[in-house]
Amino acid sequence: MADKKVEAITSMEEDFAQWYTDVVVKADLTGYTSVKGFMVLKPAGYAIWELIQKQLDERFKATGVENVYLPMLIPEGLLQKEKDHVEGFAPEVAWVTHGGLNELQEKLCVRPTSETLFCDFYQKDITSYRDLPKVYNQWCSVVRWEKETRPFLRSREFLWQEGHTAHATAEEAQERTIQMLNVYADFCEQVLAIPVVKGQKTEKEKFAGAVATYTIEALMHDGKALQSGTSHNFGDGFAQAFGVQYTDKDNQLKHVHQTSWGVTTRLIGAIIMVHGDDNGLKLPPRVAPTQVMIVPIQQKKEGVLEKAEELRAKLSEVARVKVDATDKSPGFKFAECEMRGIPLRVEIGPRDIENNQCVVVRRDTGEKLTVSLDELEAKVAELLDTIQKDMLEAARAHRDSHTYTAKNWDEFVDIVENKPGFIKAMWCGCTECEEAIKAETGATTRCMPFEQEEITDVCVHCGKPAKKMVYFGRAY
Amino acid sequence: MADKKVEAITSMEEDFAQWYTDVVVKADLTGYTSVKGFMVLKPAGYAIWELIQKQLDERFKATGVENVYLPMLIPEGLLQKEKDHVEGFAPEVAWVTHGGLNELQEKLCVRPTSETLFCDFYQKDITSYRDLPKVYNQWCSVVRWEKETRPFLRSREFLWQEGHTAHATAEEAQERTIQMLNVYADFCEQVLAIPVVKGQKTEKEKFAGAVATYTIEALMHDGKALQSGTSHNFGDGFAQAFGVQYTDKDNQLKHVHQTSWGVTTRLIGAIIMVHGDDNGLKLPPRVAPTQVMIVPIQQKKEGVLEKAEELRAKLSEVARVKVDATDKSPGFKFAECEMRGIPLRVEIGPRDIENNQCVVVRRDTGEKLTVSLDELEAKVAELLDTIQKDMLEAARAHRDSHTYTAKNWDEFVDIVENKPGFIKAMWCGCTECEEAIKAETGATTRCMPFEQEEITDVCVHCGKPAKKMVYFGRAY
């Protein structure tokens, strides 16, 4: 049994998709279930989500967000109130038709997202400008009946947060939309060590019912893009459909302006595919449930386990730390630490104890350091910071070296075929061109980045005058 | 609009049920939805749940619990594997029959509880004694198609945690069952300031599929009992039904022994009904999202708001504190603080500033203290501790003074009719007697307490030899 875990996994260069599945399974993040398309988040996987939740929630609250909880079921009539929204979601929802022993008069869908419920709630709860803004968020699970599923990336149920806000003015809604996109981008960089491109989705790619959708796009190790978080400005479209109105200071009845924004357990997929390597998962310290694993060497010798425990107690002041005192071999334990992505491994044996030192090994670089036990706490704290920064820089370097510029169609096709990564190119703004590019190459518009450049003045595909520089890419 | 909130609520002596509803609404804890039997947890209500979650989760983890997440949908075939369990739950579940645009081959129920999913998971995940114990928990929502619903006490969806463990031996499972019951009891007393009676449920009242169910029972202000948490020992019944087996050290294939245990948002109902009064909610400091509200007096006078903000900054070192700087009157703000149950109110006006002092008012007793600003932090920290202790003692005194002993049937009937509270009485152990007592008086067996007393040696109802002393009561 035990040996299974250290069997080599598929190399990422050989078969990236299989490598991904191997890491998910061997790092013990998820399990399969008897419910098709649904997964179990095992302790090692769920603990990463808990760290994401905690740190993101703190950032939300610092901007005035309050958490709430709304029903998991949506009556069909409510879902249908906003035309674009129901068209976008109806084909992929699960329907509850029976409650208890009776057939329901109106069927209920398991929430695929909660815009309609929040609108219904706001319609009841908002009457005056004094009630605004509402800046609410919920942590929950949602269901979308996907045909093809992959752990974290696409599953029929996933965990997420969905923020839903209501504002007095269009300006304030737009400001909140961008503010939350920036919270996401900052979180990805600072906590997940994943650099992202911020920008706006095209008309074709925007959310069902939104006026504008903004996105953060990350580049995976294999050169494919992953949409990692979105923030939507709804204008007053939902408010019109649901009658969400308030009496303003001038005593006029007005519609509110709304936003929504969300990230999901998909971020765990991003962590795996941005940082991982052929030895397994590589966790940035800030989302590593265990940041330091102490591995005793010759642990049956007198004093070794005691010393390991002493180090654990000391290090627990500066890090999340564990001792692996199981009866597996040190080599096995090393491999397991690597597979599970633990940022630092501390090795301590009889000779180390004699010399008042230990060996510290970085997961990100493999570097081995001999550290005096008197300096261990300071050194571990420092190394965790360094690893966090270095992992972001490594990811940024990979992203930048896999971001290409296509001045014309020949270049575009060559890049798509031969150089997996982001492609920056000019675009005329027409959906027809966008669709043709996708049909011909498989590359989709990832976003119109906030940081625009003028590569040429014509569309890379049709040659008509260009309106925007766009990031293209093949995507998950 | 604003004035609505300080309208007097129904007196609890006059109509306890209406008082409860008034508090839930006016303290802004929940909102009604368009989904019958489902509620919105508004920020003030959800924040209490967040504090419950955080503190309970820490206590769980200190005993080795790991969090996971399992699917929200259960295939019909899986639900049916354990006979007693399916009989207990099938009549009250919601069924998903369509996914996307297609009818499902096998219908799925929205989890009413997850024993079957955990068994299915453990059956795949456990093979050896090395994999044991599994001590997993999940925080999620569940759906039970209740006919009558009341906020927090009974709703078609509620938030909870469900722990599910698997052990090598029956002894270890029993130990964990009691350990978690003790965690709950300790949490209720120390955090929620609610004293509980610990004991075992009778055969009739135990969980569908359990060998033994243990419970903590609390007494509400109106003398009714509330089952506040349960812990179940399943023996190897589920393991037999689902084939959850492991190879032991002696190379024998054995079934695991399982437990489950849970508490729900119902605890918020308990907080309301144990501590509240005719001025509204009364929150124990440890679950008060805002522990101190600073109310500026004559806030338009120069320096008042600045001073209030200065105090907020200082006090935020020792408490969760806010300033109410809205344009409502101080009297309105006082009433609102009381309605929302905020443990301490600090009043600061021009004359207070001159005298380097402020007025501190306790929500639990109404006591007013004049406190020097130099001593405010220390005094607030001390008062919050005192309030926490005093609220527990007040609740304990109420519980004890409403716990009666019935030596014979006449006394029992007299107590049920005239003295709402717990009734301690002897019982023969027969379900027939238990059912007759319920039919004749409406009182049910709450538990067979761990702390047994011998009141008489015969059953209070049938006069046959008594087996157990039981807590009876009318219950929510």
XYZ file of C-alpha atoms in Angstrom, chain A:
476
model
C 0.000 0.000 0.000
C 2.462 2.543 1.276
C 4.777 2.147 -1.685
C 2.101 3.118 -4.146
C 2.432 6.719 -3.081
C 6.041 7.097 -4.071
C 5.696 5.449 -7.451
C 6.802 8.015 -9.979
C 3.973 10.011 -11.469
C 3.567 10.692 -15.163
C 6.001 13.365 -16.327
C 4.319 16.708 -17.066
C 6.200 17.061 -20.351
C 4.992 13.673 -21.469
C 1.286 14.037 -20.670
C 0.237 17.137 -18.764
C -3.382 16.028 -18.280
C -2.314 12.691 -16.803
C 0.331 14.416 -14.674
C -2.419 16.657 -13.274
C -4.654 13.714 -12.402
C -1.728 11.867 -10.841
C -0.856 14.821 -8.616
C -4.458 15.291 -7.494
C -4.711 11.629 -6.531
C -1.221 11.044 -5.069
C -1.182 14.274 -3.089
C -4.465 12.973 -1.656
C -6.430 16.120 -2.512
C -9.654 14.570 -3.813
C -11.433 11.254 -4.023
C -13.901 9.831 -6.486
C -17.489 9.233 -5.415
C -20.465 7.168 -6.515
C -22.091 10.378 -7.694
C -20.947 10.961 -11.277
C -19.125 14.271 -11.747
C -18.996 14.976 -8.001
C -15.812 14.717 -5.952
C -14.755 14.416 -2.330
C -12.444 17.122 -1.081
C -10.130 15.143 1.204
C -8.365 16.735 4.211
C -5.265 17.766 2.237
C -7.416 19.427 -0.436
C -9.988 20.976 1.858
C -7.308 22.467 4.118
C -5.974 24.448 1.138
C -9.501 25.761 0.535
C -9.789 26.727 4.221
C -6.613 28.806 3.929
C -7.902 30.430 0.738
C -11.236 31.180 2.425
C -9.698 32.644 5.544
C -7.296 34.981 3.780
C -9.746 36.041 1.071
C -12.504 36.601 3.617
C -10.231 38.903 5.621
C -9.522 40.905 2.479
C -13.241 41.083 1.678
C -14.142 42.275 5.163
C -11.447 44.949 5.020
C -13.428 46.456 2.109
C -16.726 46.366 4.020
C -18.113 43.029 2.805
C -20.602 41.232 5.101
C -21.350 37.516 4.826
C -24.864 36.114 4.495
C -26.451 32.800 3.510
C -29.257 32.383 0.974
C -31.276 29.278 0.025
C -29.672 26.574 -2.136
C -32.869 26.136 -4.189
C -34.354 28.617 -6.679
C -37.989 28.468 -7.860
C -38.243 28.174 -11.648
C -40.230 31.420 -11.862
C -37.495 33.361 -10.115
C -34.755 31.978 -12.369
C -36.745 33.035 -15.424
C -37.148 36.681 -14.520
C -33.984 37.906 -16.238
C -33.973 36.743 -19.861
C -30.236 36.547 -20.645
C -29.523 34.957 -17.297
C -32.021 32.110 -17.642
C -30.808 31.410 -21.198
C -27.262 31.162 -19.887
C -28.006 28.833 -16.996
C -31.209 26.857 -17.590
C -29.504 24.226 -19.785
C -27.066 23.278 -17.057
C -29.023 23.172 -13.805
C -30.272 20.288 -11.663
C -33.995 20.310 -10.883
C -35.691 19.301 -7.654
C -39.195 18.116 -8.551
C -40.232 16.271 -5.371
C -40.117 17.343 -1.725
C -40.909 14.752 0.915
C -43.492 12.413 -0.582
C -45.095 15.002 -2.855
C -44.452 16.412 -6.285
C -43.742 20.137 -6.048
C -46.159 22.590 -7.632
C -43.198 24.586 -8.928
C -39.908 22.897 -9.567
C -36.775 24.276 -7.901
C -33.287 24.342 -9.331
C -30.190 23.787 -7.226
C -28.428 27.164 -7.400
C -25.874 27.379 -10.218
C -25.239 30.962 -8.977
C -27.449 33.216 -6.855
C -28.109 36.490 -8.711
C -31.838 35.790 -8.809
C -32.038 34.979 -5.084
C -30.078 38.081 -4.130
C -32.336 40.219 -6.339
C -35.418 38.725 -4.717
C -33.882 39.388 -1.290
C -32.796 42.940 -2.147
C -36.228 43.684 -3.589
C -37.663 42.960 -0.127
C -34.837 44.463 1.911
C -34.038 47.737 0.145
C -36.436 50.669 0.283
C -34.389 53.801 0.896
C -30.995 55.254 -0.046
C -30.206 54.662 3.643
C -30.242 50.915 2.931
C -27.453 51.263 0.366
C -24.927 50.056 -0.451
C -25.471 46.369 0.258
C -22.120 44.585 0.035
C -22.915 40.959 0.740
C -21.083 37.723 0.059
C -21.759 34.050 0.636
C -19.520 30.991 0.830
C -21.373 27.970 -0.456
C -21.473 25.241 -3.070
C -23.177 25.430 -6.446
C -24.240 22.825 -8.994
C -23.846 22.984 -12.783
C -24.585 19.890 -14.813
C -21.302 19.728 -16.759
C -20.788 16.923 -19.263
C -17.022 16.565 -18.912
C -15.570 16.908 -15.445
C -12.053 17.191 -13.984
C -11.137 17.633 -10.314
C -11.115 21.341 -9.311
C -11.300 22.564 -12.924
C -14.800 21.490 -13.836
C -17.146 19.493 -11.659
C -20.883 19.238 -11.228
C -20.630 20.716 -7.752
C -17.982 23.136 -6.600
C -17.281 25.367 -3.625
C -17.026 29.092 -4.165
C -17.835 32.514 -2.846
C -20.245 34.787 -4.601
C -20.365 38.482 -3.737
C -23.511 40.391 -4.684
C -23.757 44.125 -4.179
C -26.374 46.834 -4.717
C -25.525 50.507 -5.109
C -27.267 53.838 -5.551
C -25.283 54.852 -8.632
C -23.755 53.319 -11.729
C -20.394 54.841 -10.821
C -20.336 53.194 -7.414
C -21.222 49.797 -8.945
C -18.440 50.112 -11.492
C -15.994 51.098 -8.769
C -16.917 48.039 -6.667
C -16.639 45.757 -9.720
C -13.047 46.863 -10.307
C -12.216 46.990 -6.596
C -13.081 43.291 -6.183
C -11.183 42.334 -9.346
C -8.170 44.045 -7.788
C -8.718 42.160 -4.514
C -8.652 38.905 -6.494
C -5.559 39.863 -8.488
C -3.711 40.947 -5.367
C -4.764 37.772 -3.535
C -3.591 35.539 -6.389
C -0.209 37.232 -6.506
C 0.438 37.664 -2.794
C -1.096 34.465 -1.423
C -1.179 31.948 -4.276
C 2.017 33.290 -5.925
C 0.170 33.354 -9.233
C 0.584 36.422 -11.450
C -2.537 37.323 -13.407
C -3.574 39.496 -16.346
C -6.493 41.795 -15.507
C -8.929 42.844 -18.158
C -12.423 42.880 -19.568
C -14.182 39.989 -21.280
C -15.554 40.519 -24.791
C -19.318 40.694 -25.431
C -19.249 37.054 -26.474
C -17.488 35.869 -23.331
C -19.264 37.992 -20.723
C -21.564 36.618 -18.002
C -25.238 35.950 -18.771
C -27.034 39.139 -17.757
C -23.992 41.369 -17.182
C -23.251 44.751 -18.738
C -19.541 44.070 -18.379
C -17.470 41.147 -17.089
C -13.916 41.552 -15.846
C -11.521 38.667 -15.355
C -8.166 37.630 -14.018
C -6.386 35.203 -16.342
C -3.497 33.025 -15.265
C -1.127 30.970 -17.386
C -0.623 27.319 -16.508
C 2.665 25.454 -16.855
C 1.527 23.873 -20.131
C 0.852 27.273 -21.682
C -2.922 27.095 -21.406
C -4.906 29.913 -19.825
C -7.148 29.536 -16.788
C -9.890 32.048 -16.001
C -9.282 32.374 -12.262
C -11.871 34.863 -11.043
C -14.511 37.172 -12.496
C -16.245 40.374 -11.441
C -19.431 41.525 -13.163
C -21.137 44.883 -13.454
C -24.880 44.311 -13.988
C -25.905 47.935 -14.377
C -29.601 48.103 -13.496
C -30.690 45.204 -15.714
C -31.420 42.757 -12.912
C -32.930 45.568 -10.824
C -35.348 46.333 -13.673
C -36.281 42.688 -14.042
C -36.786 42.160 -10.293
C -38.050 45.627 -9.345
C -35.204 46.397 -6.938
C -35.833 50.073 -6.228
C -35.057 52.653 -3.570
C -36.295 56.110 -2.714
C -33.432 58.550 -3.169
C -32.712 61.695 -1.136
C -34.660 63.659 -3.754
C -37.665 61.411 -3.032
C -37.457 59.791 -6.476
C -37.883 56.034 -6.915
C -34.769 54.655 -8.623
C -33.359 51.263 -9.581
C -30.219 50.037 -7.839
C -27.036 49.151 -9.736
C -25.584 45.738 -9.011
C -22.399 43.714 -9.189
C -21.356 40.143 -8.537
C -17.951 38.491 -8.270
C -16.642 35.053 -7.479
C -13.752 32.648 -7.199
C -13.952 28.899 -6.772
C -12.025 25.768 -5.777
C -10.702 26.042 -9.344
C -7.961 28.155 -7.727
C -6.599 24.902 -6.289
C -6.330 23.612 -9.865
C -4.412 26.778 -10.717
C -1.985 26.247 -7.825
C -1.296 22.707 -9.027
C -0.805 23.661 -12.679
C 1.249 26.830 -12.101
C 3.652 25.546 -9.450
C 3.735 21.756 -9.615
C 6.549 19.641 -11.052
C 7.369 15.996 -11.713
C 7.777 15.370 -7.993
C 4.230 16.514 -7.342
C 2.507 19.470 -5.771
C 4.373 22.633 -4.765
C 2.425 24.812 -2.344
C 3.142 28.484 -1.735
C 3.728 28.786 2.035
C 0.671 30.984 2.589
C -1.699 28.237 1.425
C 0.288 25.270 2.692
C -1.670 23.515 5.483
C 1.666 22.107 6.640
C 4.534 24.519 5.957
C 7.310 22.525 7.578
C 7.593 18.764 7.939
C 10.188 17.521 10.390
C 11.596 14.145 9.373
C 13.560 12.347 12.111
C 16.511 10.304 10.832
C 17.310 7.051 12.667
C 14.313 7.865 14.794
C 14.688 4.791 16.980
C 17.944 6.130 18.378
C 17.600 7.693 21.787
C 16.702 11.358 21.825
C 15.850 11.752 18.120
C 12.074 11.794 18.403
C 12.307 13.956 21.510
C 14.467 16.455 19.642
C 12.089 16.414 16.667
C 9.193 17.157 19.010
C 11.196 19.940 20.669
C 11.846 21.525 17.268
C 8.159 21.181 16.390
C 7.133 23.037 19.514
C 9.658 25.805 18.839
C 8.824 26.128 15.135
C 5.096 26.180 15.756
C 5.598 29.769 16.891
C 6.488 30.784 13.337
C 4.943 28.140 11.056
C 2.386 25.341 10.635
C 4.619 22.391 11.416
C 4.340 18.630 11.843
C 6.628 15.712 12.668
C 6.443 12.575 10.544
C 7.134 9.891 13.161
C 5.524 7.022 11.220
C 7.514 3.873 10.576
C 8.096 4.675 6.899
C 11.694 5.105 5.687
C 13.184 8.613 5.551
C 13.409 8.359 1.752
C 9.746 7.558 1.545
C 8.912 10.454 3.844
C 10.994 12.842 1.729
C 9.164 11.797 -1.426
C 5.818 12.137 0.317
C 6.650 15.663 1.528
C 7.506 16.557 -2.038
C 4.383 14.965 -3.489
C 2.234 16.889 -1.013
C 4.012 20.141 -1.795
C 5.189 20.962 1.743
C 7.432 24.056 1.356
C 10.156 23.079 3.844
C 11.500 19.777 5.107
C 13.664 19.651 8.227
C 15.844 16.565 8.699
C 17.180 15.832 12.166
C 19.261 12.803 13.132
C 21.778 11.740 15.853
C 24.757 13.373 14.144
C 22.828 16.604 13.590
C 21.882 16.683 17.245
C 25.512 16.211 18.205
C 26.461 19.163 16.028
C 23.491 21.282 17.197
C 22.265 21.607 13.616
C 19.763 20.253 11.126
C 19.280 20.054 7.375
C 16.580 22.219 5.815
C 15.402 21.456 2.279
C 13.360 23.813 0.093
C 10.592 22.189 -1.946
C 10.623 24.910 -4.601
C 14.322 24.721 -5.510
C 15.516 21.508 -3.859
C 18.231 23.564 -2.145
C 19.679 22.001 1.043
C 20.915 24.169 3.900
C 22.634 23.226 7.121
C 21.176 25.400 9.862
C 22.224 25.821 13.490
C 19.406 24.832 15.842
C 19.861 28.163 17.622
C 18.886 29.997 14.447
C 16.249 27.590 13.179
C 13.115 29.609 13.959
C 14.456 32.791 12.381
C 15.781 30.891 9.389
C 12.519 28.999 8.791
C 10.472 32.207 8.980
C 12.848 33.876 6.563
C 12.871 30.909 4.167
C 9.073 30.736 4.045
C 8.983 34.405 3.030
C 11.683 33.844 0.462
C 9.934 30.812 -1.020
C 6.669 32.733 -1.258
C 8.395 35.520 -3.199
C 10.543 33.227 -5.331
C 7.553 31.134 -6.359
C 5.738 34.255 -7.548
C 8.810 35.381 -9.477
C 9.290 31.940 -11.038
C 5.641 31.897 -12.102
C 5.947 35.424 -13.456
C 9.077 34.554 -15.419
C 7.309 31.532 -16.917
C 4.251 33.593 -17.784
C 6.307 36.381 -19.348
C 8.482 34.007 -21.358
C 5.300 32.351 -22.656
C 3.532 35.541 -23.668
C 3.909 36.241 -27.377
C 3.003 39.066 -29.719
C 1.368 38.353 -33.084
C 1.527 41.191 -35.592
C -0.280 39.299 -38.339
C -2.257 36.135 -38.962
C 0.712 34.016 -39.997
C 2.473 34.840 -36.756
C -0.710 34.145 -34.814
C -1.154 30.688 -36.336
C 2.512 29.865 -35.858
C 2.379 30.793 -32.177
C -0.810 28.843 -31.492
C 0.666 25.779 -33.140
C 4.197 25.920 -31.823
C 4.411 28.081 -28.730
C 1.787 27.395 -26.068
C 1.100 30.563 -24.079
C -0.672 33.898 -24.184
C -0.864 35.663 -27.533
C -1.208 39.417 -27.581
C -2.816 40.631 -30.800
C -5.003 43.426 -32.164
C -8.723 42.850 -32.726
C -11.426 44.676 -34.661
C -14.049 44.164 -31.948
C -16.397 41.973 -34.042
C -17.800 38.742 -32.609
C -17.584 37.173 -36.087
C -13.808 37.582 -36.130
C -13.550 36.290 -32.553
C -15.538 33.187 -33.526
C -13.515 32.626 -36.676
C -10.248 32.798 -34.729
C -11.584 30.226 -32.284
C -12.833 27.937 -35.059
C -9.566 28.098 -36.986
C -7.090 27.806 -34.095
C -8.874 26.847 -30.875
C -7.636 30.083 -29.283
C -10.220 32.202 -27.495
C -10.174 35.789 -26.314
C -9.062 35.675 -22.697
C -9.508 39.398 -22.045
C -9.016 42.937 -23.252
C -6.290 43.823 -20.741
C -6.410 47.076 -18.766
C -2.834 47.644 -19.862
C -3.313 48.208 -23.582
C -0.509 48.297 -26.149
C -0.773 49.232 -29.812
C 0.935 46.381 -31.634
C -0.419 47.377 -35.051
C -3.487 49.342 -36.053
C -5.378 46.516 -37.775
C -7.145 43.355 -36.619
C -4.837 40.346 -36.655
C -7.492 38.268 -38.405
C -9.566 40.446 -40.759
C -7.254 43.410 -41.305
C -9.934 45.969 -40.541
C -9.118 48.831 -38.139
C -8.296 47.488 -34.691
C -10.207 48.531 -31.590
C -8.427 46.653 -28.814
C -5.350 44.652 -27.974
C -6.518 41.288 -26.722
C -4.945 38.359 -24.878
C -5.732 35.144 -26.740
C -5.001 31.609 -25.616
C -6.186 28.068 -25.463
C -7.962 27.689 -22.182
C -9.180 25.209 -19.576
